[in-house]
Amino acid sequence: MININTYMPVEVVSGKDCVKTFNRYNTLGRKCSIITGKNMYKKCSVIDDLKEALTQNGVEYLLLCEAENNPTPANVFAMAKKTVDFGAEFIIGVGGGSSMDAAKAAALVITNEGVTEDNIFSFEFKNKPMPSIMIGTTAGTGSEVMPSAVLTIPGTKYTIKKGLKTRDSYSVYSLCDPQYTYTLPINYTVSTALDSVCHAIESMYSKRANDFTSIYGLKALRMVMPVLRAFSETEVVTETMRDELYYGSIFAGMALNNGGTSCCHSLGYLLTTMHNIPHGFACAAFIGEFLERCSEVSDISETLETLGYGSVNEFRTFIKSLTDKYSEIPKLTEAQISDYAEEGIKLNVNNNFLNLSLDDCKTLYSNI
């Protein structure tokens, strides 16, 4: 049965220098706040390009280089207050997933009176968020074309991650220029590329998957996987390869917009928050076994062919080789496996093609 249900009300503007040449900033207002990480302006030309373009469009801006790597509700509310105090009419999120997530969350809390740090995940948002623009500078998150904002919640025992979104949480514009990824360090490049791979595969084997999910997901894999395989042999990433990684991440984000994440993300979050494992590597630790389990009830031949491997084991071996070289996945203790499984199953977004039991989660953690 054909299923082409979809909803993605983001206008995507792509290409070299699109941030500098975009001339509709002032359609959203005359004042904005720019939410980004603390070192973005030191590492990437995007901030200078954006400031120049905003000035040419007659838009005043407040630069907030305050987004944390894993933004918390407190971080979001602090930037939201400064945005309101400045009198901004729209927000621009610039950077990787964390900066864009913080910007989307800030846009939502600004327009909804009564939301607090404590009730942000249970609050019934009735008002549309402040308009926003997203500009990505990494090749993996896909947050530019999605409504979700993943925030980090510090806890006495566990620090966890949780998603926040409404139907209206999409940005108005997404400005996609891969040249801002050209200076990414190699370990970030590999991590974010693995995140794209996980987005594509998890979404295609989600309960929410449809025909668009497969179209976008397979397209993402066709762009990202050849670059990863070539890089594993030469450790060289050309600008052309980075273009493929970036646009592949956008297609993966479009797949994720339809299918959503599955257990690789929900279980991987604890590896990031508790062991400081970069997000892409944390999710990729589970992707081989996830695909293996999906093969028990679904035909994965087209996915394997697109990945470039004849078996799941070959794919798993390749992913592990990259993870071992550029990150360090911990050997968990039995106590950690048990505790993480109990917490991870609570975080699971229930999109899994196969339902996971507590024992399944323990097995997944054991096998990383």
Short mmCIF file of C-alpha atoms in Angstrom, two decimals:
data_model
loop_
_atom_site.label_atom_id
_atom_site.label_comp_id
_atom_site.label_asym_id
_atom_site.label_seq_id
_atom_site.Cartn_x
_atom_site.Cartn_y
_atom_site.Cartn_z
CA MET A 1 0.00 0.00 0.00
CA ILE A 2 1.32 3.42 -0.96
CA ASN A 3 1.73 5.87 1.92
CA ILE A 4 2.89 9.39 1.07
CA ASN A 5 1.63 11.20 4.18
CA THR A 6 4.08 13.96 5.02
CA TYR A 7 4.33 17.38 6.67
CA MET A 8 7.44 19.55 6.48
CA PRO A 9 6.56 23.24 6.19
CA VAL A 10 10.16 24.48 5.95
CA GLU A 11 11.35 26.49 2.97
CA VAL A 12 14.81 25.09 2.19
CA VAL A 13 17.21 27.48 0.47
CA SER A 14 20.46 25.79 -0.51
CA GLY A 15 23.72 26.48 -2.30
CA LYS A 16 27.01 28.30 -1.94
CA ASP A 17 26.71 31.72 -0.27
CA CYS A 18 22.95 31.34 0.28
CA VAL A 19 23.31 32.87 3.76
CA LYS A 20 24.91 36.00 2.28
CA THR A 21 22.55 36.31 -0.68
CA PHE A 22 19.27 35.48 1.09
CA ASN A 23 17.20 38.70 1.01
CA ARG A 24 14.13 37.82 3.02
CA TYR A 25 15.43 38.08 6.58
CA ASN A 26 13.41 41.23 7.12
CA THR A 27 10.16 39.49 6.21
CA LEU A 28 10.27 37.99 9.72
CA GLY A 29 10.98 41.26 11.52
CA ARG A 30 13.46 44.05 12.06
CA LYS A 31 15.21 42.64 15.13
CA CYS A 32 16.47 39.11 15.81
CA SER A 33 18.62 37.12 18.14
CA ILE A 34 21.30 34.75 16.82
CA ILE A 35 21.69 31.64 19.00
CA THR A 36 24.93 29.76 18.52
CA GLY A 37 27.79 28.09 20.39
CA LYS A 38 30.46 29.98 22.27
CA ASN A 39 33.24 29.33 19.75
CA MET A 40 31.30 29.45 16.48
CA TYR A 41 32.46 32.93 15.48
CA LYS A 42 36.10 31.84 16.00
CA LYS A 43 35.91 28.74 13.82
CA CYS A 44 33.55 29.49 10.97
CA SER A 45 32.79 32.37 8.59
CA VAL A 46 29.04 31.87 8.94
CA ILE A 47 28.59 34.48 11.68
CA ASP A 48 30.38 37.19 9.70
CA ASP A 49 28.37 36.29 6.60
CA LEU A 50 25.12 36.35 8.55
CA LYS A 51 25.86 39.67 10.26
CA GLU A 52 26.64 41.26 6.91
CA ALA A 53 23.44 39.90 5.34
CA LEU A 54 21.27 41.03 8.25
CA THR A 55 22.72 44.52 8.10
CA GLN A 56 22.05 44.70 4.37
CA ASN A 57 18.47 43.63 5.06
CA GLY A 58 18.01 46.30 7.73
CA VAL A 59 17.78 43.82 10.61
CA GLU A 60 19.29 44.54 14.02
CA TYR A 61 20.69 41.49 15.80
CA LEU A 62 21.72 40.27 19.22
CA LEU A 63 24.50 37.66 19.07
CA LEU A 64 24.12 35.03 21.81
CA CYS A 65 27.13 32.68 21.69
CA GLU A 66 25.72 30.81 24.67
CA ALA A 67 24.19 27.55 23.43
CA GLU A 68 25.63 24.63 25.36
CA ASN A 69 26.83 21.46 23.62
CA ASN A 70 23.91 19.65 25.20
CA PRO A 71 21.47 22.48 25.98
CA THR A 72 19.44 22.30 29.17
CA PRO A 73 16.09 23.97 29.85
CA ALA A 74 17.94 26.51 32.01
CA ASN A 75 20.23 27.36 29.09
CA VAL A 76 17.21 27.77 26.80
CA PHE A 77 15.28 30.01 29.20
CA ALA A 78 18.32 32.25 29.78
CA MET A 79 18.68 32.90 26.05
CA ALA A 80 14.93 33.26 25.62
CA LYS A 81 14.89 36.04 28.24
CA LYS A 82 17.71 37.93 26.52
CA THR A 83 15.89 37.54 23.21
CA VAL A 84 12.72 39.05 24.66
CA ASP A 85 14.60 41.83 26.47
CA PHE A 86 16.24 42.78 23.17
CA GLY A 87 12.85 43.03 21.50
CA ALA A 88 13.63 40.42 18.87
CA GLU A 89 10.89 39.40 16.47
CA PHE A 90 12.56 36.22 15.26
CA ILE A 91 15.41 33.84 16.11
CA ILE A 92 18.23 32.42 14.01
CA GLY A 93 19.82 29.16 15.16
CA VAL A 94 23.36 28.69 13.84
CA GLY A 95 25.61 25.68 14.34
CA GLY A 96 25.21 21.99 14.96
CA GLY A 97 22.19 20.23 16.39
CA SER A 98 22.64 21.66 19.87
CA SER A 99 22.49 25.30 18.76
CA MET A 100 19.52 24.70 16.47
CA ASP A 101 17.70 22.69 19.16
CA ALA A 102 18.26 25.49 21.67
CA ALA A 103 16.96 28.05 19.19
CA LYS A 104 13.80 26.07 18.42
CA ALA A 105 13.11 25.50 22.11
CA ALA A 106 13.67 29.18 22.94
CA ALA A 107 11.31 30.21 20.13
CA LEU A 108 8.62 27.98 21.62
CA VAL A 109 8.87 29.04 25.26
CA ILE A 110 8.96 32.76 24.38
CA THR A 111 5.41 32.77 23.04
CA ASN A 112 3.79 30.52 25.64
CA GLU A 113 3.13 32.11 29.01
CA GLY A 114 3.28 29.74 31.96
CA VAL A 115 5.91 27.34 30.68
CA THR A 116 8.82 26.86 33.09
CA GLU A 117 12.01 24.82 33.30
CA ASP A 118 10.17 22.29 35.45
CA ASN A 119 7.08 21.81 33.31
CA ILE A 120 8.54 22.31 29.83
CA PHE A 121 8.05 18.66 28.78
CA SER A 122 4.49 18.38 30.11
CA PHE A 123 3.28 21.87 29.20
CA GLU A 124 0.48 22.18 26.63
CA PHE A 125 1.85 24.64 24.09
CA LYS A 126 -1.09 26.50 22.53
CA ASN A 127 0.70 29.35 20.77
CA LYS A 128 2.93 29.11 17.73
CA PRO A 129 6.63 29.72 18.42
CA MET A 130 8.49 32.86 17.50
CA PRO A 131 9.49 32.59 13.81
CA SER A 132 12.94 31.12 13.26
CA ILE A 133 15.63 30.44 10.68
CA MET A 134 18.05 27.51 10.93
CA ILE A 135 21.58 27.47 9.52
CA GLY A 136 23.48 24.21 9.99
CA THR A 137 27.27 24.01 10.14
CA THR A 138 27.68 20.26 10.63
CA ALA A 139 26.80 17.37 8.33
CA GLY A 140 24.68 15.03 10.35
CA THR A 141 21.98 16.47 12.54
CA GLY A 142 19.32 17.30 9.96
CA SER A 143 17.78 19.60 12.57
CA GLU A 144 17.40 22.26 9.87
CA VAL A 145 14.34 20.48 8.47
CA MET A 146 12.83 19.02 11.65
CA PRO A 147 10.64 20.44 14.44
CA SER A 148 12.21 18.62 17.38
CA ALA A 149 14.52 20.18 19.94
CA VAL A 150 16.45 17.68 22.06
CA LEU A 151 17.29 19.04 25.51
CA THR A 152 19.44 17.62 28.30
CA ILE A 153 17.96 17.12 31.76
CA PRO A 154 20.49 16.90 34.61
CA GLY A 155 19.51 14.37 37.27
CA THR A 156 20.76 13.11 40.61
CA LYS A 157 21.46 9.65 39.15
CA TYR A 158 21.24 10.05 35.38
CA THR A 159 21.50 12.91 32.99
CA ILE A 160 19.03 12.21 30.19
CA LYS A 161 17.93 13.72 26.89
CA LYS A 162 14.37 14.36 25.87
CA GLY A 163 12.71 15.81 22.78
CA LEU A 164 10.47 18.86 22.71
CA LYS A 165 8.33 19.82 19.74
CA THR A 166 4.93 20.86 18.46
CA ARG A 167 3.43 20.70 15.00
CA ASP A 168 4.45 24.35 14.54
CA SER A 169 8.05 24.01 15.74
CA TYR A 170 9.57 23.98 12.26
CA SER A 171 11.68 26.93 11.20
CA VAL A 172 10.32 29.21 8.50
CA TYR A 173 13.53 29.03 6.45
CA SER A 174 16.45 26.62 6.41
CA LEU A 175 19.59 28.04 4.80
CA CYS A 176 21.79 25.16 3.68
CA ASP A 177 25.35 25.95 2.60
CA PRO A 178 27.82 23.04 2.91
CA GLN A 179 30.89 25.30 2.81
CA TYR A 180 30.45 25.97 6.53
CA THR A 181 31.28 22.30 7.19
CA TYR A 182 34.63 22.45 5.39
CA THR A 183 36.58 23.26 8.56
CA LEU A 184 35.04 20.54 10.74
CA PRO A 185 37.67 18.39 12.48
CA ILE A 186 37.85 14.80 11.29
CA ASN A 187 36.40 13.21 14.44
CA TYR A 188 33.35 15.52 14.26
CA THR A 189 33.04 14.79 10.56
CA VAL A 190 32.90 11.04 11.18
CA SER A 191 30.58 11.35 14.16
CA THR A 192 28.05 13.54 12.38
CA ALA A 193 28.16 11.35 9.26
CA LEU A 194 27.37 8.32 11.41
CA ASP A 195 24.46 10.26 12.87
CA SER A 196 23.12 10.69 9.32
CA VAL A 197 23.45 6.96 8.70
CA CYS A 198 21.55 6.20 11.91
CA HIS A 199 18.85 8.73 11.04
CA ALA A 200 18.32 7.11 7.65
CA ILE A 201 18.22 3.52 8.89
CA GLU A 202 16.23 4.11 12.08
CA SER A 203 13.59 6.10 10.26
CA MET A 204 13.19 3.56 7.45
CA TYR A 205 12.50 0.77 9.95
CA SER A 206 10.19 2.80 12.16
CA LYS A 207 6.52 2.14 12.80
CA ARG A 208 5.92 5.59 11.34
CA ALA A 209 7.86 4.93 8.13
CA ASN A 210 6.22 5.53 4.76
CA ASP A 211 7.24 5.81 1.12
CA PHE A 212 8.87 9.20 1.60
CA THR A 213 10.97 7.79 4.44
CA SER A 214 12.51 5.20 2.15
CA ILE A 215 13.03 7.67 -0.68
CA TYR A 216 14.84 10.15 1.55
CA GLY A 217 16.62 7.53 3.67
CA LEU A 218 18.07 5.58 0.76
CA LYS A 219 19.11 8.83 -0.94
CA ALA A 220 20.95 9.84 2.23
CA LEU A 221 22.77 6.51 2.41
CA ARG A 222 23.77 6.74 -1.27
CA MET A 223 25.43 10.08 -0.54
CA VAL A 224 26.98 9.46 2.88
CA MET A 225 28.21 5.86 2.81
CA PRO A 226 30.54 6.13 -0.24
CA VAL A 227 32.25 9.09 1.44
CA LEU A 228 32.67 7.20 4.71
CA ARG A 229 34.08 4.15 2.92
CA ALA A 230 36.49 6.26 0.87
CA PHE A 231 37.56 8.19 3.95
CA SER A 232 38.25 4.97 5.86
CA GLU A 233 40.83 4.07 3.22
CA THR A 234 42.48 7.46 2.61
CA GLU A 235 41.53 9.63 5.61
CA VAL A 236 41.03 12.46 3.12
CA VAL A 237 37.81 14.47 2.91
CA THR A 238 37.62 16.80 -0.07
CA GLU A 239 35.20 19.71 -0.39
CA THR A 240 33.16 17.66 -2.85
CA MET A 241 32.93 14.85 -0.30
CA ARG A 242 31.87 17.31 2.38
CA ASP A 243 29.13 18.58 0.08
CA GLU A 244 27.86 15.00 -0.24
CA LEU A 245 27.94 14.52 3.53
CA TYR A 246 26.07 17.75 4.16
CA TYR A 247 23.30 17.29 1.63
CA GLY A 248 23.07 13.63 2.64
CA SER A 249 22.39 14.78 6.19
CA ILE A 250 19.51 16.95 4.95
CA PHE A 251 17.95 14.00 3.14
CA ALA A 252 18.41 11.93 6.32
CA GLY A 253 16.68 14.69 8.27
CA MET A 254 13.78 14.58 5.84
CA ALA A 255 13.56 10.81 6.36
CA LEU A 256 13.66 11.32 10.11
CA ASN A 257 10.94 13.96 9.86
CA ASN A 258 8.63 11.18 8.63
CA GLY A 259 9.89 8.11 10.49
CA GLY A 260 11.47 9.42 13.69
CA THR A 261 14.30 7.85 15.66
CA SER A 262 14.29 4.41 17.24
CA CYS A 263 16.26 2.64 19.96
CA CYS A 264 19.72 3.60 18.67
CA HIS A 265 19.03 7.16 19.70
CA SER A 266 17.10 6.49 22.91
CA LEU A 267 19.76 4.07 24.18
CA GLY A 268 22.63 6.11 22.79
CA TYR A 269 21.66 9.21 24.75
CA LEU A 270 22.94 7.67 28.00
CA LEU A 271 26.33 6.93 26.42
CA THR A 272 26.56 10.63 25.59
CA THR A 273 25.33 12.06 28.87
CA MET A 274 27.03 9.55 31.19
CA HIS A 275 30.25 8.82 29.27
CA ASN A 276 30.68 11.89 27.06
CA ILE A 277 30.56 9.82 23.86
CA PRO A 278 29.80 12.08 20.87
CA HIS A 279 26.22 11.65 19.72
CA GLY A 280 26.93 10.04 16.33
CA PHE A 281 29.26 7.43 17.75
CA ALA A 282 26.85 6.72 20.61
CA CYS A 283 23.96 6.00 18.24
CA ALA A 284 26.15 4.04 15.81
CA ALA A 285 27.14 1.66 18.61
CA PHE A 286 23.68 0.10 18.25
CA ILE A 287 22.93 0.47 14.54
CA GLY A 288 24.37 -2.86 13.38
CA GLU A 289 22.34 -4.93 15.81
CA PHE A 290 19.28 -2.77 15.18
CA LEU A 291 19.46 -3.57 11.47
CA GLU A 292 20.07 -7.25 12.24
CA ARG A 293 16.92 -7.40 14.34
CA CYS A 294 14.92 -5.65 11.62
CA SER A 295 16.11 -8.27 9.12
CA GLU A 296 14.26 -10.93 11.12
CA VAL A 297 10.90 -9.53 10.06
CA SER A 298 11.63 -7.30 7.07
CA ASP A 299 13.48 -7.45 3.76
CA ILE A 300 16.61 -5.29 4.21
CA SER A 301 18.29 -6.29 0.93
CA GLU A 302 17.85 -2.87 -0.70
CA THR A 303 19.24 -1.16 2.38
CA LEU A 304 22.29 -3.46 2.47
CA GLU A 305 22.88 -2.92 -1.23
CA THR A 306 22.69 0.85 -0.73
CA LEU A 307 25.06 0.64 2.23
CA GLY A 308 27.48 -1.25 -0.01
CA TYR A 309 27.65 -4.50 1.97
CA GLY A 310 26.54 -8.06 1.43
CA SER A 311 25.61 -8.72 5.06
CA VAL A 312 24.79 -6.92 8.26
CA ASN A 313 27.95 -8.30 9.83
CA GLU A 314 30.11 -6.61 7.17
CA PHE A 315 28.31 -3.33 7.82
CA ARG A 316 28.65 -3.74 11.59
CA THR A 317 32.38 -4.43 11.25
CA PHE A 318 32.85 -1.27 9.19
CA ILE A 319 30.95 0.91 11.66
CA LYS A 320 32.91 -0.55 14.58
CA SER A 321 36.22 0.15 12.82
CA LEU A 322 35.33 3.85 12.53
CA THR A 323 34.05 4.04 16.09
CA ASP A 324 37.12 2.32 17.53
CA LYS A 325 39.43 4.68 15.65
CA TYR A 326 37.76 8.00 16.39
CA SER A 327 35.96 7.43 19.67
CA GLU A 328 35.97 5.05 22.61
CA ILE A 329 32.81 3.18 23.49
CA PRO A 330 33.08 1.99 27.11
CA LYS A 331 32.82 -1.58 28.30
CA LEU A 332 29.81 -1.33 30.60
CA THR A 333 29.60 -3.11 33.92
CA GLU A 334 26.72 -5.47 34.67
CA ALA A 335 25.28 -2.88 37.05
CA GLN A 336 25.47 -0.17 34.35
CA ILE A 337 23.88 -2.46 31.77
CA SER A 338 20.97 -3.19 34.09
CA ASP A 339 20.50 0.43 35.15
CA TYR A 340 20.89 1.88 31.66
CA ALA A 341 18.43 -0.63 30.22
CA GLU A 342 15.80 0.37 32.77
CA GLU A 343 16.31 4.05 32.00
CA GLY A 344 16.74 3.57 28.26
CA ILE A 345 13.47 1.72 27.83
CA LYS A 346 11.70 4.71 29.43
CA LEU A 347 13.34 7.03 26.91
CA ASN A 348 12.46 4.80 23.97
CA VAL A 349 10.14 6.69 21.64
CA ASN A 350 8.29 3.50 20.64
CA ASN A 351 9.00 3.92 16.94
CA ASN A 352 10.89 0.61 16.87
CA PHE A 353 9.91 -1.73 14.08
CA LEU A 354 10.19 -4.48 16.71
CA ASN A 355 9.01 -3.92 20.27
CA LEU A 356 11.88 -3.98 22.74
CA SER A 357 11.73 -5.64 26.13
CA LEU A 358 13.91 -4.79 29.11
CA ASP A 359 16.02 -7.88 28.35
CA ASP A 360 16.40 -6.70 24.76
CA CYS A 361 17.76 -3.38 25.98
CA LYS A 362 20.20 -5.18 28.27
CA THR A 363 21.40 -7.26 25.33
CA LEU A 364 21.88 -4.18 23.19
CA TYR A 365 23.96 -2.48 25.86
CA SER A 366 25.94 -5.67 26.46
CA ASN A 367 26.82 -6.03 22.79
CA ILE A 368 28.24 -2.56 22.21
#
